[in-house]
Amino acid sequence: MTMTLRFRARSCLLAIGLAGAAVIGPAMAEEEPPMTPDGVPTYEVKEGLVDRGTYNGYRRFHSVCHTCHGFDASGSSFAPPLVDSLKRLSYDEFKEVVINGRQTQGATGDKVMPTFGLDPNVVQNLDDIYRYLKARADGALPGGRPKRYGS
Ligand code: HEC
C-alpha cells in the first residue's frame, strides 16, 4: 500500500521534473528503506532495479564480508555461502552472529566468524547488508553489481 503510493509519488516527481515546472530538492525524493509489516528490513526489486538500501548492502558486503564469504555471498573455503544461510537464519539470528561473532571447532581447524559489534561500518549498515543477502537468498537478485532505482 505505502509502496504503491511511494512509486506514484516518484513518477509524479519525475513527470514534474520532465516538464521542468518545478525544482524539487533531493530530500523530497528520498525513499524510506523497505520494511516488512513486522518491522524487519526487506528489499525491493523492480524490473531488475533495487532500492537504495539493498544497493548499499551490496557495496558494504563486498567491502567487508566477501573476503571470507565470497563474491555474491556464494561462499569460499573460509566461510559458508550466505545465500544459503539466509534461507534459514532469522533477522535476529543474523544480527546476533554478525555482532558477536562465532567460532566452531572442526576437524580441519577452527572456523572463526569475527565479531563486528564494534565496527561502525558494519553495525550502521547491518540492515542494508541483511537486505542484500536476503534478496540473494530468495533468488530475487542475480550475482554481480545490482542497479538501483532512485537517486
Ligand atoms: C575472516 C573471515 C570472515 C569475515 C570477514 C566475515 N565472516 Fe561471517 N563467517 C565466517 C566463518 C568462518 C563463519 C562460520 C562460523 C562457524 O562455523 O561457526 C561465518 C558465519 C557467518 C554467519 C552465520 C552463517 C550460518 O550459516 O549460520 C553469518 C550470518 C555471517 N558470517 C555474516 C557475515 C557478514 C555479514 C560479514 C561482513 C560484515 C561477515 N560474515 C564477515 C567468516 C567470516
mmCIF file of N, CA and C in Angstrom, residues 60 116-126 129:
data_model
loop_
_atom_site.group_PDB
_atom_site.id
_atom_site.type_symbol
_atom_site.label_atom_id
_atom_site.label_comp_id
_atom_site.label_asym_id
_atom_site.label_seq_id
_atom_site.Cartn_x
_atom_site.Cartn_y
_atom_site.Cartn_z
ATOM 1 N N ARG A 60 28.533 -2.685 0.860
ATOM 2 C CA ARG A 60 29.145 -2.953 2.174
ATOM 3 C C ARG A 60 29.592 -4.406 2.267
ATOM 4 N N PHE A 116 31.792 -8.227 14.833
ATOM 5 C CA PHE A 116 31.734 -6.928 14.164
ATOM 6 C C PHE A 116 30.987 -5.869 14.959
ATOM 7 N N GLY A 117 30.625 -6.230 16.198
ATOM 8 C CA GLY A 117 29.805 -5.328 17.008
ATOM 9 C C GLY A 117 30.408 -3.962 17.254
ATOM 10 N N LEU A 118 31.729 -3.844 17.149
ATOM 11 C CA LEU A 118 32.374 -2.553 17.403
ATOM 12 C C LEU A 118 32.788 -1.861 16.110
ATOM 13 N N ASP A 119 32.400 -2.419 14.980
ATOM 14 C CA ASP A 119 32.782 -1.832 13.696
ATOM 15 C C ASP A 119 31.602 -1.020 13.148
ATOM 16 N N PRO A 120 31.695 0.315 13.252
ATOM 17 C CA PRO A 120 30.547 1.129 12.831
ATOM 18 C C PRO A 120 30.200 0.951 11.351
ATOM 19 N N ASN A 121 31.203 0.635 10.522
ATOM 20 C CA ASN A 121 30.919 0.412 9.103
ATOM 21 C C ASN A 121 29.964 -0.748 8.893
ATOM 22 N N VAL A 122 30.028 -1.696 9.818
ATOM 23 C CA VAL A 122 29.140 -2.859 9.715
ATOM 24 C C VAL A 122 27.840 -2.589 10.474
ATOM 25 N N VAL A 123 27.975 -2.166 11.738
ATOM 26 C CA VAL A 123 26.794 -2.009 12.588
ATOM 27 C C VAL A 123 25.782 -1.037 11.958
ATOM 28 N N GLN A 124 26.289 0.087 11.465
ATOM 29 C CA GLN A 124 25.366 1.092 10.914
ATOM 30 C C GLN A 124 24.766 0.670 9.583
ATOM 31 N N ASN A 125 25.317 -0.366 8.989
ATOM 32 C CA ASN A 125 24.807 -0.812 7.689
ATOM 33 C C ASN A 125 24.264 -2.232 7.738
ATOM 34 N N LEU A 126 24.052 -2.714 8.952
ATOM 35 C CA LEU A 126 23.662 -4.115 9.113
ATOM 36 C C LEU A 126 22.322 -4.419 8.430
ATOM 37 N N ILE A 129 22.938 -4.677 4.732
ATOM 38 C CA ILE A 129 23.643 -5.921 4.382
ATOM 39 C C ILE A 129 22.641 -7.080 4.415
#
